[in-house]
PDB file of C-alpha atoms and ligand atoms in Angstrom:
ATOM      1  CA  MET A   1       0.005   0.162  -0.112  1.00 93.00           C
ATOM      2  CA  THR A   2       1.263   3.240  -0.856  1.00 96.00           C
ATOM      3  CA  TYR A   3       0.557   6.763  -2.210  1.00 97.00           C
ATOM      4  CA  PRO A   4       1.820   6.916  -5.991  1.00 97.00           C
ATOM      5  CA  LYS A   5       5.065   6.630  -7.323  1.00 97.00           C
ATOM      6  CA  CYS A   6       6.334   5.844  -3.491  1.00 98.00           C
ATOM      7  CA  GLY A   7       8.032   2.629  -4.820  1.00 97.00           C
ATOM      8  CA  THR A   8       4.534   0.438  -5.105  1.00 97.00           C
ATOM      9  CA  THR A   9       5.614  -1.507  -8.257  1.00 97.00           C
ATOM     10  CA  TRP A  10       8.941  -2.000  -6.851  1.00 98.00           C
ATOM     11  CA  THR A  11       7.653  -3.641  -3.964  1.00 98.00           C
ATOM     12  CA  GLN A  12       4.779  -5.504  -5.501  1.00 98.00           C
ATOM     13  CA  GLU A  13       7.848  -7.468  -7.137  1.00 98.00           C
ATOM     14  CA  ILE A  14       9.599  -8.159  -4.435  1.00 98.00           C
ATOM     15  CA  VAL A  15       6.468  -9.629  -2.660  1.00 98.00           C
ATOM     16  CA  TRP A  16       5.378 -11.519  -5.518  1.00 98.00           C
ATOM     17  CA  THR A  17       8.777 -13.122  -6.048  1.00 98.00           C
ATOM     18  CA  MET A  18       9.493 -14.026  -2.448  1.00 98.00           C
ATOM     19  CA  LEU A  19       6.118 -15.607  -2.215  1.00 98.00           C
ATOM     20  CA  ASN A  20       5.970 -17.693  -5.518  1.00 97.00           C
ATOM     21  CA  ASN A  21       8.927 -17.430  -7.183  1.00 98.00           C
ATOM     22  CA  PRO A  22      12.255 -17.333  -4.907  1.00 98.00           C
ATOM     23  CA  ASN A  23      14.102 -19.736  -7.221  1.00 98.00           C
ATOM     24  CA  LEU A  24      13.261 -17.851 -10.659  1.00 98.00           C
ATOM     25  CA  ASP A  25      11.638 -20.845 -12.286  1.00 97.00           C
ATOM     26  CA  HIS A  26       7.902 -19.593 -12.350  1.00 96.00           C
ATOM     27  CA  PRO A  27       6.150 -19.564 -15.371  1.00 94.00           C
ATOM     28  CA  GLN A  28       3.798 -16.699 -14.848  1.00 93.00           C
ATOM     29  CA  ALA A  29       7.043 -14.882 -13.839  1.00 95.00           C
ATOM     30  CA  LEU A  30       7.193 -12.461 -17.032  1.00 92.00           C
ATOM     31  CA  LEU A  31       3.317 -11.711 -16.756  1.00 92.00           C
ATOM     32  CA  PRO A  32       3.210  -7.422 -16.153  1.00 92.00           C
ATOM     33  CA  ILE A  33       3.170  -7.406 -11.987  1.00 94.00           C
ATOM     34  CA  MET A  34      -0.729  -6.162 -12.260  1.00 93.00           C
ATOM     35  CA  ALA A  35      -1.627  -9.225 -13.957  1.00 94.00           C
ATOM     36  CA  ARG A  36       0.344 -10.938 -10.972  1.00 96.00           C
ATOM     37  CA  SER A  37      -0.613  -8.857  -8.707  1.00 97.00           C
ATOM     38  CA  PRO A  38      -3.950  -6.892  -8.820  1.00 97.00           C
ATOM     39  CA  TYR A  39      -4.496  -3.086  -8.447  1.00 96.00           C
ATOM     40  CA  LEU A  40      -7.315  -3.111  -6.194  1.00 96.00           C
ATOM     41  CA  ASP A  41      -8.523   0.464  -6.764  1.00 95.00           C
ATOM     42  CA  ARG A  42      -7.329   0.802 -10.437  1.00 92.00           C
ATOM     43  CA  ASP A  43     -10.930   0.050 -11.802  1.00 91.00           C
ATOM     44  CA  MET A  44     -11.904   4.024 -11.086  1.00 88.00           C
ATOM     45  CA  LEU A  45      -8.958   5.320 -12.651  1.00 83.00           C
ATOM     46  CA  HIS A  46      -9.667   3.409 -16.311  1.00 75.00           C
ATOM     47  CA  ARG A  47     -13.408   4.030 -15.878  1.00 66.00           C
ATOM     48  CA  GLY A  48     -12.050   7.888 -16.788  1.00 57.00           C
ATOM     49  CA  SER A  49     -10.251   6.812 -19.609  1.00 59.00           C
ATOM     50  CA  LYS A  50     -11.665   7.007 -23.376  1.00 55.00           C
ATOM     51  CA  LYS A  51      -9.336   4.300 -24.367  1.00 64.00           C
ATOM     52  CA  GLN A  52     -10.163   0.201 -23.778  1.00 71.00           C
ATOM     53  CA  LEU A  53      -8.131  -2.040 -23.437  1.00 77.00           C
ATOM     54  CA  ASP A  54      -7.240  -4.620 -26.458  1.00 80.00           C
ATOM     55  CA  GLU A  55      -8.538  -8.376 -25.908  1.00 84.00           C
ATOM     56  CA  LYS A  56      -4.977  -9.579 -26.181  1.00 84.00           C
ATOM     57  CA  HIS A  57      -4.054  -7.248 -23.379  1.00 85.00           C
ATOM     58  CA  PRO A  58      -2.912  -9.767 -20.537  1.00 87.00           C
ATOM     59  CA  PHE A  59      -5.036  -8.058 -17.890  1.00 88.00           C
ATOM     60  CA  ILE A  60      -7.807  -9.134 -19.768  1.00 90.00           C
ATOM     61  CA  VAL A  61      -6.615 -12.449 -20.879  1.00 91.00           C
ATOM     62  CA  THR A  62      -5.908 -13.344 -17.085  1.00 93.00           C
ATOM     63  CA  PHE A  63      -9.061 -11.537 -16.095  1.00 94.00           C
ATOM     64  CA  LYS A  64     -10.768 -13.911 -18.747  1.00 95.00           C
ATOM     65  CA  SER A  65      -9.017 -16.869 -17.187  1.00 94.00           C
ATOM     66  CA  LEU A  66      -9.126 -16.195 -13.230  1.00 96.00           C
ATOM     67  CA  CYS A  67     -12.980 -15.169 -13.681  1.00 96.00           C
ATOM     68  CA  PRO A  68     -14.842 -17.019 -16.082  1.00 95.00           C
ATOM     69  CA  GLY A  69     -18.332 -15.967 -16.926  1.00 95.00           C
ATOM     70  CA  LYS A  70     -17.615 -12.168 -15.198  1.00 96.00           C
ATOM     71  CA  ASN A  71     -18.230  -9.061 -16.127  1.00 93.00           C
ATOM     72  CA  LEU A  72     -15.719  -6.300 -16.902  1.00 91.00           C
ATOM     73  CA  GLU A  73     -17.615  -3.625 -16.210  1.00 88.00           C
ATOM     74  CA  ASP A  74     -18.100  -4.721 -12.838  1.00 92.00           C
ATOM     75  CA  GLY A  75     -14.623  -4.245 -12.177  1.00 93.00           C
ATOM     76  CA  MET A  76     -11.445  -5.727 -13.780  1.00 94.00           C
ATOM     77  CA  MET A  77      -9.036  -5.169 -11.156  1.00 95.00           C
ATOM     78  CA  LEU A  78     -11.555  -5.763  -8.326  1.00 96.00           C
ATOM     79  CA  GLN A  79     -12.598  -9.115  -9.183  1.00 97.00           C
ATOM     80  CA  MET A  80      -8.902 -10.014 -10.191  1.00 97.00           C
ATOM     81  CA  SER A  81      -8.229  -8.978  -6.432  1.00 97.00           C
ATOM     82  CA  GLN A  82     -10.642 -11.676  -5.606  1.00 96.00           C
ATOM     83  CA  ALA A  83      -9.819 -14.525  -7.790  1.00 96.00           C
ATOM     84  CA  THR A  84      -6.107 -14.274  -7.624  1.00 96.00           C
ATOM     85  CA  PRO A  85      -4.847 -17.250  -6.153  1.00 93.00           C
ATOM     86  CA  GLN A  86      -3.336 -17.443  -2.786  1.00 94.00           C
ATOM     87  CA  PRO A  87      -1.201 -16.277  -1.377  1.00 95.00           C
ATOM     88  CA  ARG A  88      -2.683 -13.051  -2.757  1.00 97.00           C
ATOM     89  CA  VAL A  89      -0.053  -9.984  -3.034  1.00 98.00           C
ATOM     90  CA  ILE A  90      -2.732  -6.865  -3.880  1.00 98.00           C
ATOM     91  CA  LYS A  91      -1.695  -3.697  -4.518  1.00 98.00           C
ATOM     92  CA  SER A  92      -3.806  -0.263  -3.328  1.00 98.00           C
ATOM     93  CA  HIS A  93      -3.011   3.645  -3.622  1.00 98.00           C
ATOM     94  CA  LEU A  94      -5.837   4.101  -1.141  1.00 98.00           C
ATOM     95  CA  PRO A  95      -5.050   5.172   2.114  1.00 98.00           C
ATOM     96  CA  PHE A  96      -6.212   3.048   5.556  1.00 98.00           C
ATOM     97  CA  SER A  97      -9.096   5.209   6.095  1.00 98.00           C
ATOM     98  CA  LEU A  98     -10.687   4.285   2.628  1.00 97.00           C
ATOM     99  CA  HIS A  99      -9.790   0.610   3.383  1.00 97.00           C
ATOM    100  CA  HIS A 100     -11.975  -1.618   5.880  1.00 96.00           C
ATOM    101  CA  PRO A 101     -11.358  -0.431   9.323  1.00 96.00           C
ATOM    102  CA  ASN A 102     -10.454  -4.130  10.267  1.00 96.00           C
ATOM    103  CA  LEU A 103      -7.823  -4.501   7.238  1.00 97.00           C
ATOM    104  CA  LEU A 104      -4.769  -5.095  10.071  1.00 98.00           C
ATOM    105  CA  ASP A 105      -6.385  -8.076  11.665  1.00 97.00           C
ATOM    106  CA  LYS A 106      -7.238 -10.112   8.132  1.00 95.00           C
ATOM    107  CA  ILE A 107      -4.226  -8.973   6.355  1.00 97.00           C
ATOM    108  CA  LYS A 108       0.063  -8.283   6.130  1.00 98.00           C
ATOM    109  CA  VAL A 109       0.485  -4.832   4.731  1.00 98.00           C
ATOM    110  CA  ILE A 110       3.672  -3.135   3.563  1.00 98.00           C
ATOM    111  CA  TYR A 111       3.409   0.243   3.475  1.00 98.00           C
ATOM    112  CA  VAL A 112       6.135   2.325   1.702  1.00 98.00           C
ATOM    113  CA  ALA A 113       6.884   6.113   1.909  1.00 97.00           C
ATOM    114  CA  ARG A 114       9.173   8.062  -0.159  1.00 97.00           C
ATOM    115  CA  ASN A 115      10.711  11.707  -0.029  1.00 96.00           C
ATOM    116  CA  PRO A 116       7.849  13.988  -1.328  1.00 97.00           C
ATOM    117  CA  LYS A 117      10.347  15.970  -3.249  1.00 97.00           C
ATOM    118  CA  ASP A 118      11.198  12.519  -5.598  1.00 97.00           C
ATOM    119  CA  VAL A 119       7.542  12.083  -5.253  1.00 98.00           C
ATOM    120  CA  VAL A 120       6.544  14.922  -6.809  1.00 98.00           C
ATOM    121  CA  VAL A 121       8.979  14.826  -9.970  1.00 98.00           C
ATOM    122  CA  SER A 122       8.407  11.009 -10.463  1.00 98.00           C
ATOM    123  CA  TYR A 123       4.260  11.800 -10.126  1.00 98.00           C
ATOM    124  CA  ASN A 124       4.077  14.960 -12.316  1.00 98.00           C
ATOM    125  CA  HIS A 125       6.410  12.218 -15.322  1.00 98.00           C
ATOM    126  CA  HIS A 126       3.744   9.653 -14.548  1.00 96.00           C
ATOM    127  CA  SER A 127       0.798  12.147 -15.098  1.00 96.00           C
ATOM    128  CA  ARG A 128       2.167  13.038 -18.410  1.00 96.00           C
ATOM    129  CA  LEU A 129       2.953   9.805 -19.648  1.00 94.00           C
ATOM    130  CA  MET A 130       0.129   7.510 -18.870  1.00 90.00           C
ATOM    131  CA  TYR A 131      -2.794   8.590 -21.103  1.00 88.00           C
ATOM    132  CA  LEU A 132      -4.910   6.901 -17.856  1.00 84.00           C
ATOM    133  CA  HIS A 133      -3.703  10.194 -16.082  1.00 89.00           C
ATOM    134  CA  GLY A 134      -3.455  12.566 -18.951  1.00 90.00           C
ATOM    135  CA  TYR A 135      -1.742  15.324 -17.318  1.00 95.00           C
ATOM    136  CA  GLU A 136      -1.281  18.296 -20.140  1.00 95.00           C
ATOM    137  CA  GLY A 137      -0.374  21.251 -17.465  1.00 96.00           C
ATOM    138  CA  ASN A 138       2.970  22.580 -16.386  1.00 97.00           C
ATOM    139  CA  PHE A 139       5.664  21.595 -13.675  1.00 98.00           C
ATOM    140  CA  GLN A 140       5.104  24.525 -11.678  1.00 98.00           C
ATOM    141  CA  ASP A 141       1.239  24.351 -11.274  1.00 98.00           C
ATOM    142  CA  PHE A 142       1.949  20.073 -10.695  1.00 98.00           C
ATOM    143  CA  VAL A 143       4.138  21.157  -7.476  1.00 98.00           C
ATOM    144  CA  LYS A 144       1.417  23.829  -6.825  1.00 98.00           C
ATOM    145  CA  TYR A 145      -1.206  20.823  -6.873  1.00 98.00           C
ATOM    146  CA  PHE A 146       0.905  18.341  -5.057  1.00 98.00           C
ATOM    147  CA  VAL A 147       1.440  20.871  -1.728  1.00 97.00           C
ATOM    148  CA  ASP A 148      -2.351  22.201  -2.280  1.00 98.00           C
ATOM    149  CA  ASP A 149      -3.293  18.093  -1.797  1.00 97.00           C
ATOM    150  CA  ASP A 150      -5.322  18.146  -4.724  1.00 96.00           C
ATOM    151  CA  LEU A 151      -4.204  15.698  -6.817  1.00 96.00           C
ATOM    152  CA  VAL A 152      -5.463  11.738  -7.074  1.00 95.00           C
ATOM    153  CA  TYR A 153      -5.011  10.183  -3.986  1.00 96.00           C
ATOM    154  CA  SER A 154      -3.737  13.427  -1.994  1.00 97.00           C
ATOM    155  CA  PRO A 155      -3.172  14.296   0.748  1.00 97.00           C
ATOM    156  CA  TYR A 156       0.403  12.998   0.455  1.00 97.00           C
ATOM    157  CA  TRP A 157       1.057  14.033   4.424  1.00 97.00           C
ATOM    158  CA  LEU A 158      -2.344  12.470   5.590  1.00 97.00           C
ATOM    159  CA  HIS A 159      -1.927   9.134   3.762  1.00 98.00           C
ATOM    160  CA  VAL A 160       1.803   8.957   5.610  1.00 97.00           C
ATOM    161  CA  LYS A 161       0.360   9.538   8.712  1.00 97.00           C
ATOM    162  CA  GLU A 162      -2.627   7.031   8.858  1.00 97.00           C
ATOM    163  CA  ALA A 163       0.029   4.637   8.193  1.00 97.00           C
ATOM    164  CA  TRP A 164       2.889   5.906  10.507  1.00 96.00           C
ATOM    165  CA  ASP A 165       0.094   5.874  13.246  1.00 96.00           C
ATOM    166  CA  LEU A 166      -0.169   2.086  12.668  1.00 97.00           C
ATOM    167  CA  ARG A 167       3.353   1.401  12.170  1.00 96.00           C
ATOM    168  CA  HIS A 168       3.830  -0.593  15.549  1.00 96.00           C
ATOM    169  CA  HIS A 169       0.780  -3.073  14.388  1.00 98.00           C
ATOM    170  CA  PRO A 170       2.433  -6.321  14.067  1.00 98.00           C
ATOM    171  CA  ASN A 171       0.640  -6.901  10.485  1.00 98.00           C
ATOM    172  CA  LEU A 172       1.682  -4.003   9.192  1.00 98.00           C
ATOM    173  CA  LEU A 173       5.394  -3.503   7.967  1.00 98.00           C
ATOM    174  CA  PHE A 174       6.495   0.276   7.307  1.00 97.00           C
ATOM    175  CA  VAL A 175       9.291   1.163   5.163  1.00 96.00           C
ATOM    176  CA  PHE A 176      11.026   4.020   2.899  1.00 96.00           C
ATOM    177  CA  PHE A 177      11.636   4.029  -0.289  1.00 97.00           C
ATOM    178  CA  GLU A 178      15.463   5.570   0.353  1.00 95.00           C
ATOM    179  CA  ASP A 179      16.068   2.775   3.139  1.00 95.00           C
ATOM    180  CA  LEU A 180      15.305   0.223   0.022  1.00 97.00           C
ATOM    181  CA  LYS A 181      17.748   2.167  -2.090  1.00 96.00           C
ATOM    182  CA  ALA A 182      20.863   2.653   0.660  1.00 95.00           C
ATOM    183  CA  ASP A 183      20.190  -1.369   2.181  1.00 97.00           C
ATOM    184  CA  TYR A 184      18.871  -3.867  -0.256  1.00 97.00           C
ATOM    185  CA  MET A 185      19.656  -6.837   1.308  1.00 98.00           C
ATOM    186  CA  GLY A 186      18.834  -5.610   4.765  1.00 98.00           C
ATOM    187  CA  GLU A 187      15.336  -4.478   4.071  1.00 98.00           C
ATOM    188  CA  LEU A 188      14.782  -7.698   2.174  1.00 98.00           C
ATOM    189  CA  ARG A 189      15.656  -9.694   5.275  1.00 98.00           C
ATOM    190  CA  LYS A 190      12.995  -7.486   7.046  1.00 98.00           C
ATOM    191  CA  PHE A 191      10.339  -8.417   4.191  1.00 98.00           C
ATOM    192  CA  ASP A 192      11.463 -12.025   4.520  1.00 98.00           C
ATOM    193  CA  LYS A 193      10.920 -11.952   8.433  1.00 98.00           C
ATOM    194  CA  PHE A 194       7.538 -10.065   8.047  1.00 98.00           C
ATOM    195  CA  LEU A 195       6.035 -12.370   5.523  1.00 98.00           C
ATOM    196  CA  GLY A 196       7.345 -15.236   7.228  1.00 98.00           C
ATOM    197  CA  THR A 197       8.648 -16.448   3.813  1.00 98.00           C
ATOM    198  CA  ASN A 198      11.903 -17.777   5.479  1.00 98.00           C
ATOM    199  CA  LEU A 199      14.105 -17.750   2.233  1.00 98.00           C
ATOM    200  CA  SER A 200      17.818 -18.981   2.279  1.00 98.00           C
ATOM    201  CA  GLU A 201      20.195 -16.338   1.448  1.00 97.00           C
ATOM    202  CA  GLU A 202      20.678 -17.745  -2.225  1.00 98.00           C
ATOM    203  CA  GLN A 203      16.683 -17.230  -2.799  1.00 98.00           C
ATOM    204  CA  LEU A 204      17.292 -13.413  -1.550  1.00 98.00           C
ATOM    205  CA  ARG A 205      19.691 -12.771  -3.589  1.00 98.00           C
ATOM    206  CA  ASN A 206      17.524 -14.485  -6.380  1.00 98.00           C
ATOM    207  CA  VAL A 207      14.769 -11.741  -5.442  1.00 98.00           C
ATOM    208  CA  ALA A 208      17.387  -9.200  -5.111  1.00 98.00           C
ATOM    209  CA  ARG A 209      18.932  -9.693  -8.376  1.00 97.00           C
ATOM    210  CA  HIS A 210      15.478 -10.336 -10.370  1.00 97.00           C
ATOM    211  CA  SER A 211      13.898  -6.904  -8.722  1.00 97.00           C
ATOM    212  CA  THR A 212      16.806  -4.577  -9.401  1.00 97.00           C
ATOM    213  CA  PHE A 213      15.770  -1.145 -11.670  1.00 97.00           C
ATOM    214  CA  LYS A 214      17.738  -1.733 -14.320  1.00 96.00           C
ATOM    215  CA  GLU A 215      16.266  -6.032 -14.437  1.00 96.00           C
ATOM    216  CA  MET A 216      12.646  -4.420 -13.983  1.00 96.00           C
ATOM    217  CA  LYS A 217      13.173  -2.095 -16.611  1.00 94.00           C
ATOM    218  CA  SER A 218      14.274  -4.682 -19.054  1.00 92.00           C
ATOM    219  CA  ARG A 219      11.272  -6.794 -18.218  1.00 92.00           C
ATOM    220  CA  ASN A 220       8.947  -3.761 -18.467  1.00 88.00           C
ATOM    221  CA  VAL A 221       7.645  -5.382 -15.229  1.00 87.00           C
ATOM    222  CA  ALA A 222       4.828  -2.605 -15.402  1.00 84.00           C
ATOM    223  CA  THR A 223       3.161  -2.780 -18.583  1.00 77.00           C
ATOM    224  CA  GLY A 224       4.669  -5.601 -20.262  1.00 72.00           C
ATOM    225  CA  VAL A 225       6.436  -5.497 -23.873  1.00 63.00           C
ATOM    226  CA  ASN A 226       3.966  -5.887 -26.387  1.00 63.00           C
ATOM    227  CA  LYS A 227       2.828  -2.630 -28.733  1.00 62.00           C
ATOM    228  CA  GLU A 228      -0.744  -2.611 -27.442  1.00 58.00           C
ATOM    229  CA  GLU A 229       1.076  -2.390 -23.895  1.00 61.00           C
ATOM    230  CA  MET A 230       3.249   0.562 -25.203  1.00 71.00           C
ATOM    231  CA  SER A 231       0.304   2.816 -26.618  1.00 77.00           C
ATOM    232  CA  SER A 232      -0.676   2.923 -23.122  1.00 82.00           C
ATOM    233  CA  MET A 233       1.828   5.918 -22.830  1.00 89.00           C
ATOM    234  CA  ASN A 234       2.506   9.215 -24.582  1.00 92.00           C
ATOM    235  CA  GLN A 235       5.304   8.516 -26.701  1.00 91.00           C
ATOM    236  CA  VAL A 236       7.016  11.953 -27.064  1.00 92.00           C
ATOM    237  CA  VAL A 237       7.311  12.066 -23.097  1.00 94.00           C
ATOM    238  CA  LEU A 238       8.902   8.341 -23.306  1.00 91.00           C
ATOM    239  CA  LYS A 239      11.448   9.918 -25.262  1.00 92.00           C
ATOM    240  CA  GLU A 240      12.271  12.816 -23.556  1.00 93.00           C
ATOM    241  CA  ASN A 241      11.971  11.662 -19.943  1.00 93.00           C
ATOM    242  CA  GLY A 242      11.778   7.899 -20.220  1.00 92.00           C
ATOM    243  CA  GLY A 243       9.034   5.419 -19.384  1.00 91.00           C
ATOM    244  CA  PHE A 244       7.259   3.777 -16.138  1.00 92.00           C
ATOM    245  CA  PHE A 245      11.194   2.921 -15.027  1.00 94.00           C
ATOM    246  CA  ARG A 246      12.437   6.555 -15.065  1.00 96.00           C
ATOM    247  CA  LYS A 247      15.377   6.867 -12.798  1.00 96.00           C
ATOM    248  CA  GLY A 248      14.958   4.969  -9.624  1.00 97.00           C
ATOM    249  CA  GLU A 249      16.698   7.225  -7.540  1.00 96.00           C
ATOM    250  CA  SER A 250      16.750   8.751  -4.274  1.00 95.00           C
ATOM    251  CA  GLY A 251      17.203  12.280  -4.300  1.00 95.00           C
ATOM    252  CA  ASP A 252      16.855  12.979  -8.573  1.00 95.00           C
ATOM    253  CA  TRP A 253      14.801  15.603  -7.830  1.00 96.00           C
ATOM    254  CA  LYS A 254      18.102  17.753  -7.310  1.00 95.00           C
ATOM    255  CA  GLY A 255      18.147  19.977 -10.461  1.00 91.00           C
ATOM    256  CA  LYS A 256      14.899  19.432 -11.464  1.00 96.00           C
ATOM    257  CA  LEU A 257      12.871  21.702  -8.782  1.00 97.00           C
ATOM    258  CA  THR A 258      13.888  25.548  -8.580  1.00 97.00           C
ATOM    259  CA  PRO A 259      15.087  26.906  -5.149  1.00 96.00           C
ATOM    260  CA  GLU A 260      11.337  28.566  -5.411  1.00 97.00           C
ATOM    261  CA  GLN A 261       9.569  24.714  -5.704  1.00 97.00           C
ATOM    262  CA  GLU A 262      11.915  23.447  -3.222  1.00 96.00           C
ATOM    263  CA  ALA A 263      11.148  25.814  -0.563  1.00 95.00           C
ATOM    264  CA  MET A 264       7.386  25.257  -1.527  1.00 96.00           C
ATOM    265  CA  VAL A 265       7.259  21.532  -0.958  1.00 96.00           C
ATOM    266  CA  ASP A 266      10.166  21.806   1.812  1.00 94.00           C
ATOM    267  CA  LYS A 267       7.294  24.415   3.912  1.00 94.00           C
ATOM    268  CA  TRP A 268       5.057  22.040   3.250  1.00 95.00           C
ATOM    269  CA  THR A 269       6.268  19.050   4.733  1.00 94.00           C
ATOM    270  CA  VAL A 270       7.700  20.700   7.583  1.00 92.00           C
ATOM    271  CA  GLU A 271       4.111  21.981   8.316  1.00 92.00           C
ATOM    272  CA  LYS A 272       2.374  18.649   7.647  1.00 93.00           C
ATOM    273  CA  MET A 273       5.116  15.919   8.464  1.00 92.00           C
ATOM    274  CA  THR A 274       7.564  16.978  10.885  1.00 89.00           C
ATOM    275  CA  SER A 275       5.175  17.377  13.451  1.00 87.00           C
ATOM    276  CA  PHE A 276       4.074  13.879  13.402  1.00 90.00           C
ATOM    277  CA  GLY A 277       7.373  12.541  13.409  1.00 88.00           C
ATOM    278  CA  ILE A 278       8.902  12.142   9.646  1.00 89.00           C
ATOM    279  CA  ASN A 279      10.850  14.847   8.155  1.00 78.00           C
ATOM    280  CA  PHE A 280      12.559  12.982   5.047  1.00 79.00           C
ATOM    281  CA  THR A 281      15.568  15.107   5.373  1.00 63.00           C
ATOM    282  CA  TYR A 282      17.868  12.412   6.459  1.00 50.00           C
ATOM    283  CA  SER A 283      18.844  10.998   3.199  1.00 42.00           C
ATOM    284  CA  VAL A 284      17.386  13.706   0.510  1.00 39.00           C
TER     285      VAL A 284
HETATM  286  P1  LIG B 301      10.999   7.298 -10.934  1.00 93.00           P
HETATM  287  O1  LIG B 301      10.089   8.192 -11.327  1.00 93.00           O
HETATM  288  O2  LIG B 301      11.611   8.370  -9.647  1.00 93.00           O
HETATM  289  O3  LIG B 301      12.269   6.907 -11.786  1.00 93.00           O
HETATM  290  P2  LIG B 301       5.258   3.180  -8.127  1.00 93.00           P
HETATM  291  O4  LIG B 301       5.789   1.591  -8.470  1.00 93.00           O
HETATM  292  O5  LIG B 301       5.004   3.552  -6.904  1.00 93.00           O
HETATM  293  O6  LIG B 301       4.174   4.059  -9.251  1.00 93.00           O
HETATM  294  O7  LIG B 301       6.461   4.277  -8.285  1.00 93.00           O
HETATM  295  C1  LIG B 301       7.463   4.114  -9.326  1.00 93.00           C
HETATM  296  C2  LIG B 301       8.884   4.723  -8.953  1.00 93.00           C
HETATM  297  O8  LIG B 301       9.702   3.719  -8.245  1.00 93.00           O
HETATM  298  C3  LIG B 301       9.826   5.348 -10.215  1.00 93.00           C
HETATM  299  O9  LIG B 301      10.454   6.230  -9.477  1.00 93.00           O
HETATM  300  C4  LIG B 301      10.486   3.981 -10.261  1.00 93.00           C
HETATM  301  O10 LIG B 301      11.550   3.902 -11.708  1.00 93.00           O
HETATM  302  C5  LIG B 301      10.707   3.501  -9.349  1.00 93.00           C
HETATM  303  N1  LIG B 301      11.124   1.996  -9.261  1.00 93.00           N
HETATM  304  C6  LIG B 301      10.344   1.091  -9.671  1.00 93.00           C
HETATM  305  N2  LIG B 301      11.111  -0.103  -9.817  1.00 93.00           N
HETATM  306  C7  LIG B 301      12.223   0.097  -9.059  1.00 93.00           C
HETATM  307  C8  LIG B 301      13.330  -0.735  -8.730  1.00 93.00           C
HETATM  308  N3  LIG B 301      13.316  -1.997  -8.775  1.00 93.00           N
HETATM  309  N4  LIG B 301      14.460   0.087  -7.792  1.00 93.00           N
HETATM  310  C9  LIG B 301      14.504   1.455  -7.746  1.00 93.00           C
HETATM  311  N5  LIG B 301      13.543   2.093  -7.576  1.00 93.00           N
HETATM  312  C10 LIG B 301      11.992   1.499  -8.835  1.00 93.00           C
END
């Protein structure tokens, strides 16, 4: 569970691989991640899009095989989330307050947070890249929308706070994107303990190798590689600034935010987040 652009896809691939593919021999491992690990609340975004998915799209093919006789109009990802075989790995960008109040009594949740300045850069790119979002405004306005809590899934600070307040719950693992970057194996061991997967060192190394930025980008884990999939992206933005796997770094905001934009996000961070215990200034 995360706010967009905090490392959701990365975490999905790590968790799915730990649970299903630690020996790197699973026949479905090359399907796009959302065919293996559905995105619970994606249907609401898709309803706003004029573009229909092709019959051969891996999501549609997976939907048909998992949910025979079911109607796409009743929610593709919602129904796939129900039908995906155990152990299910489900992605959601909804904050805790929009999930069932007893969620943590029933399931384990990994929550990932990321430095707001990297989030705003990554989210702006994503919103321009994906036709599903179709953002056509400029970066200055986007930063303003972010600090005004006016983007899809905002407010970011409240999203993080709701998870942070629950961080001591035994069924919640709260992690930072920056820590995954800084100590990958250390964080994977935390995942292993939390999930109870008991992987060997070799299996953990398999997971690490399989889920590096370079590996995931080369497999196009987010969208798959066929032409239909790529048509979900604005090709001009793709060529100029990269695809879904853009940079995968901490601190990439440097040189992208003007000093005024940096001050705007910093002020917002101090006002909204420092008060409950996160300042995001430790590493970036
Ligand atoms: P950037 O745009 O900064 O590159 P989400 O999956 O929540 O939408 O987050 C996407 C962000 O995570 C993107 O950030 C993407 O490149 C980054 N990311 C995805 N997989 C990654 C990996 N294996 N290692 C590091 N960063 C990764």
